[in-house]
Amino acid sequence: MTHGSQWVQGDHSIFIQNGCPALALSSDWLIEHLDTHRITHSSEDNPDIVEPGKCVEIAEALTELITELDA
């Protein structure tokens, strides 16, 4: 995990603005290709392209991170 620059235009910002803690997650690939990729927030961004195993992996990693931060 690395810390990136502040990303106030992300979807998580509405939670923060309303006093709810939020965490923005991304990838180096997305940040590097933000201006050229065609998937995020487009008609190609749909559940059919989601890899369920990756969702489980992310959920487990986030659970571990939040548990460690809470300790």
CSV table of C-alpha atoms in Angstrom, one decimal, residues 8-37:
chain,number,residue,atom,x,y,z
A,8,VAL,CA,-11.1,15.1,-3.8
A,9,GLN,CA,-13.0,14.4,-7.0
A,10,GLY,CA,-13.4,10.7,-6.0
A,11,ASP,CA,-16.8,9.1,-5.2
A,12,HIS,CA,-15.7,8.8,-1.5
A,13,SER,CA,-15.7,12.6,-1.1
A,14,ILE,CA,-19.4,12.9,-0.5
A,15,PHE,CA,-19.1,10.7,2.5
A,16,ILE,CA,-16.2,12.8,3.9
A,17,GLN,CA,-18.1,16.0,3.3
A,18,ASN,CA,-20.9,14.6,5.4
A,19,GLY,CA,-18.7,13.6,8.3
A,20,CYS,CA,-18.5,9.9,7.5
A,21,PRO,CA,-15.0,8.4,7.4
A,22,ALA,CA,-14.1,7.1,3.9
A,23,LEU,CA,-11.1,5.6,2.2
A,24,ALA,CA,-10.3,6.0,-1.5
A,25,LEU,CA,-8.7,3.0,-3.1
A,26,SER,CA,-7.2,2.9,-6.5
A,27,SER,CA,-4.4,1.3,-8.5
A,28,ASP,CA,-1.2,2.6,-10.0
A,29,TRP,CA,-2.6,1.5,-13.4
A,30,LEU,CA,-5.8,3.6,-13.0
A,31,ILE,CA,-4.0,6.7,-11.9
A,32,GLU,CA,-1.5,6.4,-14.8
A,33,HIS,CA,-4.2,5.8,-17.4
A,34,LEU,CA,-6.9,8.1,-15.9
A,35,ASP,CA,-7.1,10.3,-19.0
A,36,THR,CA,-7.0,7.5,-21.6
A,37,HIS,CA,-8.9,4.5,-20.2
